GROMACS .gro file of C-alpha atoms in nm:
model
  395
    1MET     CA    1  -0.009  -0.005  -0.005
    2ASP     CA    2   0.128   0.359  -0.116
    3ALA     CA    3   0.028   0.612   0.204
    4ARG     CA    4   0.050   0.911  -0.011
    5PHE     CA    5  -0.206   1.025  -0.223
    6THR     CA    6  -0.228   1.103  -0.574
    7ASP     CA    7  -0.244   1.428  -0.754
    8GLU     CA    8  -0.623   1.377  -0.868
    9GLN     CA    9  -0.771   1.266  -0.475
   10ASP     CA   10  -0.587   1.595  -0.356
   11GLU     CA   11  -0.762   1.765  -0.576
   12ILE     CA   12  -1.098   1.640  -0.538
   13ARG     CA   13  -1.047   1.706  -0.164
   14ARG     CA   14  -0.905   2.002  -0.258
   15ALA     CA   15  -1.262   2.175  -0.475
   16LEU     CA   16  -1.499   1.968  -0.214
   17ARG     CA   17  -1.321   2.182   0.075
   18GLU     CA   18  -1.340   2.462  -0.141
   19LEU     CA   19  -1.773   2.478  -0.234
   20LEU     CA   20  -1.868   2.310   0.081
   21HIS     CA   21  -1.663   2.646   0.232
   22LYS     CA   22  -1.842   2.823   0.102
   23ARG     CA   23  -2.174   2.677   0.025
   24CYS     CA   24  -2.227   2.439   0.419
   25GLY     CA   25  -2.124   2.678   0.675
   26THR     CA   26  -2.344   2.579   1.015
   27GLU     CA   27  -2.616   2.812   0.934
   28ASP     CA   28  -2.656   2.688   0.574
   29VAL     CA   29  -2.690   2.329   0.791
   30ARG     CA   30  -2.999   2.393   1.012
   31ALA     CA   31  -3.157   2.588   0.667
   32ALA     CA   32  -3.059   2.273   0.483
   33VAL     CA   33  -3.243   2.022   0.719
   34ALA     CA   34  -3.533   2.268   0.784
   35ARG     CA   35  -3.622   2.233   0.414
   36ALA     CA   36  -3.881   2.023   0.312
   37GLU     CA   37  -3.568   1.738   0.081
   38GLY     CA   38  -3.383   1.791   0.389
   39HIS     CA   39  -3.062   1.883   0.173
   40ASP     CA   40  -3.014   2.236  -0.033
   41PRO     CA   41  -3.109   2.109  -0.360
   42GLY     CA   42  -2.911   2.387  -0.543
   43LEU     CA   43  -2.589   2.240  -0.276
   44TRP     CA   44  -2.694   1.932  -0.443
   45THR     CA   45  -2.653   2.056  -0.821
   46ALA     CA   46  -2.310   2.198  -0.761
   47LEU     CA   47  -2.221   1.881  -0.638
   48SER     CA   48  -2.314   1.677  -0.874
   49GLU     CA   49  -2.219   1.930  -1.187
   50GLN     CA   50  -1.929   2.097  -1.147
   51LEU     CA   51  -1.764   1.786  -0.928
   52GLY     CA   52  -1.957   1.462  -1.080
   53LEU     CA   53  -2.020   1.346  -0.678
   54PRO     CA   54  -2.279   1.109  -0.720
   55GLY     CA   55  -2.078   0.919  -1.035
   56LEU     CA   56  -1.757   0.944  -0.887
   57ALA     CA   57  -1.717   0.496  -0.825
   58LEU     CA   58  -1.969   0.472  -1.117
   59PRO     CA   59  -1.813   0.367  -1.447
   60GLU     CA   60  -1.762   0.614  -1.711
   61THR     CA   61  -1.988   0.416  -1.955
   62TYR     CA   62  -2.257   0.528  -1.748
   63GLY     CA   63  -2.194   0.875  -1.711
   64GLY     CA   64  -1.942   0.836  -1.374
   65VAL     CA   65  -1.577   0.888  -1.307
   66GLY     CA   66  -1.470   0.600  -1.293
   67CYS     CA   67  -1.303   0.670  -0.947
   68GLY     CA   68  -1.193   0.446  -0.638
   69GLY     CA   69  -1.335   0.361  -0.302
   70THR     CA   70  -1.037   0.566  -0.179
   71GLU     CA   71  -1.166   0.955  -0.387
   72VAL     CA   72  -1.506   0.816  -0.236
   73ALA     CA   73  -1.363   0.775   0.113
   74LEU     CA   74  -1.198   1.098   0.058
   75ALA     CA   75  -1.506   1.333  -0.072
   76ALA     CA   76  -1.698   1.131   0.208
   77GLU     CA   77  -1.443   1.279   0.446
   78GLU     CA   78  -1.535   1.669   0.314
   79LEU     CA   79  -1.848   1.649   0.371
   80GLY     CA   80  -1.830   1.493   0.746
   81ARG     CA   81  -1.638   1.768   0.850
   82ALA     CA   82  -1.880   1.998   0.672
   83LEU     CA   83  -2.204   1.790   0.813
   84ALA     CA   84  -2.276   1.830   0.469
   85PRO     CA   85  -2.694   1.722   0.437
   86SER     CA   86  -2.700   1.622   0.106
   87PRO     CA   87  -2.829   1.276  -0.086
   88PHE     CA   88  -2.428   1.111  -0.083
   89LEU     CA   89  -2.454   0.839   0.116
   90ALA     CA   90  -2.825   0.685   0.013
   91THR     CA   91  -2.816   0.679  -0.315
   92ALA     CA   92  -2.432   0.691  -0.449
   93VAL     CA   93  -2.327   0.450  -0.125
   94LEU     CA   94  -2.603   0.209  -0.078
   95ALA     CA   95  -2.837   0.223  -0.412
   96ALA     CA   96  -2.632   0.307  -0.665
   97PRO     CA   97  -2.316  -0.004  -0.661
   98LEU     CA   98  -2.733  -0.237  -0.601
   99LEU     CA   99  -2.772  -0.068  -0.950
  100LEU     CA  100  -2.473  -0.190  -1.062
  101ALA     CA  101  -2.466  -0.477  -0.936
  102LEU     CA  102  -2.805  -0.688  -0.975
  103GLY     CA  103  -3.003  -0.449  -1.210
  104SER     CA  104  -2.988  -0.554  -1.628
  105ASP     CA  105  -2.875  -0.346  -1.872
  106ALA     CA  106  -3.152  -0.201  -1.969
  107GLN     CA  107  -3.252  -0.079  -1.611
  108ARG     CA  108  -2.813   0.002  -1.576
  109ALA     CA  109  -2.899   0.189  -1.906
  110GLU     CA  110  -3.134   0.333  -1.759
  111LEU     CA  111  -3.118   0.423  -1.383
  112LEU     CA  112  -2.719   0.521  -1.351
  113PRO     CA  113  -2.662   0.822  -1.603
  114ARG     CA  114  -2.910   0.970  -1.416
  115ILE     CA  115  -2.812   0.964  -1.055
  116ALA     CA  116  -2.454   1.027  -1.202
  117GLY     CA  117  -2.533   1.380  -1.312
  118GLY     CA  118  -2.728   1.391  -1.012
  119GLY     CA  119  -3.110   1.364  -1.151
  120LEU     CA  120  -3.203   1.124  -0.945
  121THR     CA  121  -3.145   1.039  -0.622
  122ALA     CA  122  -3.267   0.674  -0.475
  123ALA     CA  123  -3.306   0.575  -0.170
  124LEU     CA  124  -3.296   0.160  -0.020
  125ALA     CA  125  -3.586   0.065   0.212
  126VAL     CA  126  -3.378  -0.067   0.443
  127PRO     CA  127  -3.518   0.026   0.869
  128GLY     CA  128  -3.296   0.230   0.968
  129THR     CA  129  -3.197   0.058   1.280
  130ARG     CA  130  -3.135  -0.241   1.057
  131LEU     CA  131  -2.928  -0.208   0.857
  132GLY     CA  132  -2.563  -0.268   1.030
  133THR     CA  133  -2.737  -0.626   1.015
  134ALA     CA  134  -2.861  -0.568   0.696
  135LEU     CA  135  -2.524  -0.530   0.563
  136ALA     CA  136  -2.366  -0.767   0.788
  137LEU     CA  137  -2.163  -0.520   0.959
  138THR     CA  138  -2.332  -0.608   1.326
  139ASP     CA  139  -2.467  -0.930   1.258
  140SER     CA  140  -2.525  -1.189   1.095
  141ARG     CA  141  -2.803  -1.359   1.137
  142SER     CA  142  -3.004  -1.288   0.762
  143GLY     CA  143  -3.385  -1.202   0.711
  144ASP     CA  144  -3.430  -1.068   1.055
  145TRP     CA  145  -3.380  -0.664   0.918
  146ALA     CA  146  -3.673  -0.767   0.633
  147GLY     CA  147  -3.960  -0.819   0.852
  148GLY     CA  148  -3.899  -1.228   0.893
  149GLY     CA  149  -4.105  -1.352   0.640
  150ARG     CA  150  -4.478  -1.246   0.671
  151ALA     CA  151  -4.466  -1.177   1.082
  152GLY     CA  152  -4.398  -0.765   0.917
  153GLY     CA  153  -4.165  -0.604   0.680
  154VAL     CA  154  -4.285  -0.596   0.282
  155GLN     CA  155  -4.458  -0.829   0.071
  156ALA     CA  156  -4.431  -0.868  -0.267
  157ARG     CA  157  -4.708  -1.142  -0.467
  158HIS     CA  158  -4.649  -1.149  -0.850
  159ARG     CA  159  -4.947  -1.060  -1.039
  160ASN     CA  160  -5.079  -1.078  -1.402
  161SER     CA  161  -5.023  -0.720  -1.399
  162GLY     CA  162  -4.649  -0.723  -1.234
  163TRP     CA  163  -4.500  -0.755  -0.909
  164ARG     CA  164  -4.683  -0.548  -0.616
  165LEU     CA  165  -4.569  -0.450  -0.264
  166TYR     CA  166  -4.691  -0.387   0.056
  167GLY     CA  167  -4.575  -0.348   0.384
  168GLU     CA  168  -4.436  -0.054   0.564
  169VAL     CA  169  -4.095   0.013   0.590
  170ASP     CA  170  -3.919   0.277   0.894
  171GLN     CA  171  -3.661   0.580   0.960
  172VAL     CA  172  -3.532   0.533   0.544
  173LEU     CA  173  -3.235   0.722   0.425
  174ASP     CA  174  -3.357   0.972   0.287
  175GLY     CA  175  -3.684   0.830   0.186
  176HIS     CA  176  -3.943   1.090   0.118
  177SER     CA  177  -3.736   1.289  -0.096
  178ALA     CA  178  -3.582   0.987  -0.286
  179GLY     CA  179  -3.693   1.028  -0.669
  180LEU     CA  180  -3.625   0.587  -0.662
  181LEU     CA  181  -3.675   0.306  -0.436
  182LEU     CA  182  -3.493  -0.024  -0.396
  183VAL     CA  183  -3.721  -0.227  -0.175
  184PRO     CA  184  -3.579  -0.534  -0.013
  185ALA     CA  185  -3.933  -0.772   0.004
  186HIS     CA  186  -4.023  -1.126   0.133
  187ALA     CA  187  -4.138  -1.363  -0.232
  188GLY     CA  188  -4.259  -1.645  -0.178
  189GLY     CA  189  -4.423  -1.713   0.121
  190TYR     CA  190  -4.232  -1.969   0.397
  191ALA     CA  191  -4.254  -2.297   0.136
  192ARG     CA  192  -3.980  -2.074  -0.120
  193SER     CA  193  -3.923  -1.798   0.119
  194ARG     CA  194  -3.657  -1.533   0.009
  195VAL     CA  195  -3.595  -1.158  -0.001
  196LEU     CA  196  -3.580  -1.015  -0.371
  197LEU     CA  197  -3.506  -0.644  -0.469
  198PHE     CA  198  -3.748  -0.356  -0.631
  199LEU     CA  199  -3.797  -0.098  -0.771
  200VAL     CA  200  -4.047   0.154  -0.697
  201ALA     CA  201  -4.130   0.497  -0.830
  202GLY     CA  202  -4.108   0.791  -0.517
  203ASP     CA  203  -4.410   0.905  -0.644
  204ALA     CA  204  -4.574   0.577  -0.768
  205ASP     CA  205  -4.967   0.558  -0.631
  206GLY     CA  206  -4.944   0.417  -0.289
  207VAL     CA  207  -4.643   0.540  -0.192
  208VAL     CA  208  -4.750   0.674   0.127
  209ARG     CA  209  -4.361   0.947   0.210
  210THR     CA  210  -4.317   1.108   0.567
  211ARG     CA  211  -4.017   1.195   0.739
  212ARG     CA  212  -3.967   1.176   1.069
  213THR     CA  213  -3.809   1.369   1.333
  214ALA     CA  214  -3.422   1.204   1.323
  215LEU     CA  215  -3.160   1.215   1.647
  216ASP     CA  216  -2.944   1.371   1.370
  217ALA     CA  217  -3.091   1.628   1.161
  218THR     CA  218  -2.838   1.622   0.898
  219ARG     CA  219  -2.903   1.238   0.818
  220SER     CA  220  -3.280   1.259   0.696
  221GLN     CA  221  -3.487   0.912   0.771
  222ALA     CA  222  -3.913   0.871   0.689
  223ARG     CA  223  -4.176   0.632   0.734
  224VAL     CA  224  -4.278   0.466   0.359
  225GLN     CA  225  -4.530   0.280   0.340
  226LEU     CA  226  -4.586   0.047   0.054
  227ARG     CA  227  -5.027  -0.011   0.012
  228ASP     CA  228  -5.079  -0.267  -0.325
  229VAL     CA  229  -4.746  -0.062  -0.520
  230PRO     CA  230  -4.668  -0.107  -0.837
  231ALA     CA  231  -4.266  -0.245  -0.878
  232GLU     CA  232  -4.048  -0.407  -1.112
  233LEU     CA  233  -3.778  -0.675  -1.034
  234LEU     CA  234  -3.434  -0.577  -0.991
  235GLY     CA  235  -3.247  -0.803  -1.268
  236THR     CA  236  -3.403  -1.060  -1.427
  237ASP     CA  237  -3.340  -1.348  -1.188
  238GLU     CA  238  -3.564  -1.422  -0.947
  239ASP     CA  239  -3.483  -1.665  -0.767
  240THR     CA  240  -3.171  -1.544  -0.630
  241ASP     CA  241  -3.237  -1.409  -0.263
  242ILE     CA  242  -3.036  -1.074  -0.244
  243ARG     CA  243  -2.928  -1.083   0.132
  244PRO     CA  244  -2.610  -1.163   0.047
  245ALA     CA  245  -2.534  -0.907  -0.197
  246LEU     CA  246  -2.632  -0.609   0.061
  247ALA     CA  247  -2.384  -0.836   0.294
  248SER     CA  248  -2.079  -0.726   0.087
  249LEU     CA  249  -2.235  -0.413   0.041
  250GLY     CA  250  -2.087  -0.396   0.404
  251ASP     CA  251  -1.714  -0.371   0.396
  252PRO     CA  252  -1.720  -0.009   0.111
  253VAL     CA  253  -2.040   0.136   0.294
  254ALA     CA  254  -1.804   0.121   0.623
  255ALA     CA  255  -1.498   0.244   0.480
  256VAL     CA  256  -1.696   0.538   0.351
  257LEU     CA  257  -1.885   0.608   0.673
  258ALA     CA  258  -1.578   0.572   0.825
  259GLY     CA  259  -1.459   0.884   0.624
  260GLU     CA  260  -1.730   1.053   0.686
  261ALA     CA  261  -1.669   1.025   1.054
  262VAL     CA  262  -1.292   1.074   1.112
  263GLY     CA  263  -1.391   1.454   0.921
  264ALA     CA  264  -1.653   1.529   1.168
  265ALA     CA  265  -1.373   1.442   1.439
  266ASP     CA  266  -1.141   1.644   1.281
  267ARG     CA  267  -1.310   1.974   1.312
  268ALA     CA  268  -1.502   1.907   1.589
  269LEU     CA  269  -1.112   1.870   1.719
  270GLU     CA  270  -1.032   2.205   1.512
  271ARG     CA  271  -1.318   2.420   1.665
  272THR     CA  272  -1.224   2.267   1.954
  273VAL     CA  273  -0.853   2.384   1.983
  274GLU     CA  274  -0.932   2.715   1.838
  275TYR     CA  275  -1.234   2.820   2.101
  276VAL     CA  276  -0.975   2.707   2.372
  277LYS     CA  277  -0.725   2.976   2.274
  278GLN     CA  278  -1.006   3.225   2.288
  279ARG     CA  279  -1.191   3.083   2.602
  280GLU     CA  280  -1.013   3.294   2.944
  281GLN     CA  281  -1.072   3.203   3.293
  282PHE     CA  282  -0.751   3.388   3.604
  283GLY     CA  283  -0.611   3.558   3.306
  284ARG     CA  284  -0.534   3.318   3.084
  285ALA     CA  285  -0.662   3.115   2.784
  286ILE     CA  286  -0.770   2.770   2.894
  287GLY     CA  287  -0.552   2.646   2.628
  288SER     CA  288  -0.228   2.669   2.822
  289PHE     CA  289  -0.349   2.493   3.101
  290GLN     CA  290  -0.150   2.100   3.094
  291ALA     CA  291  -0.489   1.923   3.154
  292VAL     CA  292  -0.626   2.075   2.869
  293LYS     CA  293  -0.312   2.048   2.608
  294HIS     CA  294  -0.329   1.695   2.784
  295ARG     CA  295  -0.684   1.628   2.670
  296LEU     CA  296  -0.726   1.754   2.290
  297ALA     CA  297  -0.360   1.555   2.255
  298ASP     CA  298  -0.558   1.213   2.347
  299VAL     CA  299  -0.832   1.306   2.083
  300TYR     CA  300  -0.604   1.428   1.899
  301VAL     CA  301  -0.413   1.072   1.845
  302ALA     CA  302  -0.804   0.879   1.852
  303VAL     CA  303  -0.828   1.102   1.567
  304ARG     CA  304  -0.524   1.065   1.350
  305ALA     CA  305  -0.521   0.687   1.453
  306ALA     CA  306  -0.901   0.632   1.306
  307GLY     CA  307  -0.769   0.861   1.013
  308SER     CA  308  -0.528   0.583   0.935
  309ALA     CA  309  -0.724   0.316   0.968
  310ALA     CA  310  -0.999   0.517   0.713
  311TYR     CA  311  -0.746   0.520   0.489
  312TYR     CA  312  -0.656   0.177   0.472
  313ALA     CA  313  -0.992   0.054   0.505
  314ALA     CA  314  -1.072   0.235   0.194
  315TRP     CA  315  -0.755   0.078   0.001
  316ALA     CA  316  -0.822  -0.249   0.124
  317THR     CA  317  -1.175  -0.264  -0.049
  318ALA     CA  318  -1.037  -0.285  -0.362
  319HIS     CA  319  -0.759  -0.607  -0.244
  320GLY     CA  320  -1.031  -0.826  -0.079
  321GLU     CA  321  -0.959  -0.751   0.275
  322ARG     CA  322  -1.279  -0.688   0.468
  323VAL     CA  323  -1.161  -0.390   0.722
  324GLY     CA  324  -1.458  -0.135   0.681
  325GLY     CA  325  -1.651  -0.245   1.033
  326LEU     CA  326  -1.335  -0.210   1.208
  327ALA     CA  327  -1.213   0.089   1.071
  328LEU     CA  328  -1.607   0.208   1.153
  329ALA     CA  329  -1.594   0.135   1.476
  330GLN     CA  330  -1.270   0.311   1.529
  331ALA     CA  331  -1.378   0.638   1.379
  332LEU     CA  332  -1.694   0.624   1.553
  333GLU     CA  333  -1.514   0.623   1.909
  334ALA     CA  334  -1.277   0.954   1.761
  335LEU     CA  335  -1.604   1.119   1.668
  336ARG     CA  336  -1.766   1.066   1.933
  337ILE     CA  337  -1.508   1.158   2.210
  338ALA     CA  338  -1.408   1.485   1.949
  339ALA     CA  339  -1.773   1.573   2.013
  340GLY     CA  340  -1.781   1.502   2.386
  341GLU     CA  341  -1.534   1.708   2.489
  342GLY     CA  342  -1.546   1.999   2.304
  343ILE     CA  343  -1.869   1.979   2.385
  344GLN     CA  344  -1.727   2.040   2.730
  345LEU     CA  345  -1.459   2.271   2.687
  346HIS     CA  346  -1.677   2.517   2.519
  347GLY     CA  347  -1.793   2.518   2.874
  348GLY     CA  348  -2.147   2.683   2.924
  349ILE     CA  349  -2.205   2.813   2.573
  350GLY     CA  350  -2.147   2.420   2.415
  351PHE     CA  351  -2.434   2.345   2.703
  352THR     CA  352  -2.654   2.451   2.430
  353TRP     CA  353  -2.850   2.331   2.125
  354GLU     CA  354  -2.803   2.625   1.938
  355HIS     CA  355  -2.405   2.576   1.888
  356GLU     CA  356  -2.270   2.363   1.638
  357ALA     CA  357  -2.056   2.139   1.844
  358HIS     CA  358  -2.410   1.979   1.945
  359LEU     CA  359  -2.439   1.932   1.559
  360TYR     CA  360  -2.160   1.693   1.536
  361PHE     CA  361  -2.295   1.510   1.878
  362LYS     CA  362  -2.602   1.444   1.697
  363ARG     CA  363  -2.424   1.284   1.438
  364ALA     CA  364  -2.135   1.061   1.656
  365ALA     CA  365  -2.450   0.940   1.860
  366GLY     CA  366  -2.685   0.948   1.557
  367ASP     CA  367  -2.395   0.689   1.347
  368GLU     CA  368  -2.364   0.447   1.661
  369LEU     CA  369  -2.800   0.420   1.627
  370LEU     CA  370  -2.817   0.358   1.305
  371PHE     CA  371  -2.449   0.127   1.222
  372GLY     CA  372  -2.307   0.071   1.569
  373PRO     CA  373  -2.322   0.056   1.776
  374VAL     CA  374  -1.935   0.047   1.849
  375HIS     CA  375  -1.912  -0.242   2.070
  376ARG     CA  376  -2.125  -0.442   1.815
  377LEU     CA  377  -1.912  -0.361   1.458
  378ARG     CA  378  -1.571  -0.524   1.726
  379GLY     CA  379  -1.726  -0.786   1.834
  380HIS     CA  380  -1.942  -0.893   1.502
  381ALA     CA  381  -1.597  -0.856   1.303
  382ALA     CA  382  -1.398  -1.054   1.607
  383ALA     CA  383  -1.604  -1.342   1.551
  384SER     CA  384  -1.638  -1.329   1.154
  385ALA     CA  385  -1.172  -1.375   1.172
  386GLY     CA  386  -1.290  -1.635   1.402
  387LEU     CA  387  -1.049  -1.525   1.720
  388PHE     CA  388  -1.250  -1.621   1.942
  389GLU     CA  389  -1.306  -2.028   1.817
  390ARG     CA  390  -0.891  -2.100   1.816
  391GLY     CA  391  -0.934  -2.177   2.201
  392GLU     CA  392  -0.564  -2.024   2.204
  393VAL     CA  393  -0.436  -1.816   2.536
  394ALA     CA  394  -0.192  -1.571   2.456
  395VAL     CA  395   0.087  -1.556   2.841
   0.00000   0.00000   0.00000
């Protein structure tokens, strides 16, 4: 592994940081999440047209840029620094890879260029609380996240006119605004139970979408109800269960999320360092006190270590190593520490909801609810590696 970034990778980071600095300050973030879409469509258009962000990892054949996991992770890091509300995670990280991997030639040719151009957003309709399980990051049990057969979730029935879906999914990331929904649904009943993936237009008859209040407002969530909705099977094989495909998606998704968390943690630390240089007690800046220096030094070490793990995980996705879950655990822990210390060292103002320190703390807590918690990410990674099955004890 070459730890140096290429000129192209440095340019991606520079261009994104410059645009987000101009268009995504704290007040811009608060205004964006208050919009009906949950993000600023103008910023998304700029990210799409100027930087090609939605198609960063898509092949050039479909209008994408053709970059790899490292470039996507670097882009996510910059989005994380700004806590930029955008459809990037739901569309480019979760939905687009599934369309590319499982879609038919006609489906890919129709949908992927629209996603790459920013004209179409998509959402994967997996319950937010079960994303870690569906992506095989925190649990290896199959099917529970999708409702367990007839006992809930979304059901699919094949009729003469095609597939019809019914059911409900809660806490779908960007589910209220996405133009396209990728909906996992049970088919075949108990006898031939399998989970298939379907394409549903966001404005299709029978689709009812309600935006939900989320702990982290920068990650919009919605309840999606499907009432006898017409759907198109993704791909052509009605007998292939999509759960293995979702599980294989987990590691690259975790690597991207780790990069995003590292960016947020790094910015939270920067803001705290800036503040302790200005805030005075007993006639001197509190940043000059040894205890404060030690606390911030610990945060710095945690953030830098998490960054190294995230970069390695992004590189490893193209080299057959599955370390994304561990990198995500370390990054989420670093973000939680950086955000928590930031609130404490900002003193009384840091404990007010109006201060931006709370945005980072909510991102840390919200991501653990969606993709963690940290101890389960680490525990599942250890179990997958067989660390607790060899019967060996270190001396």
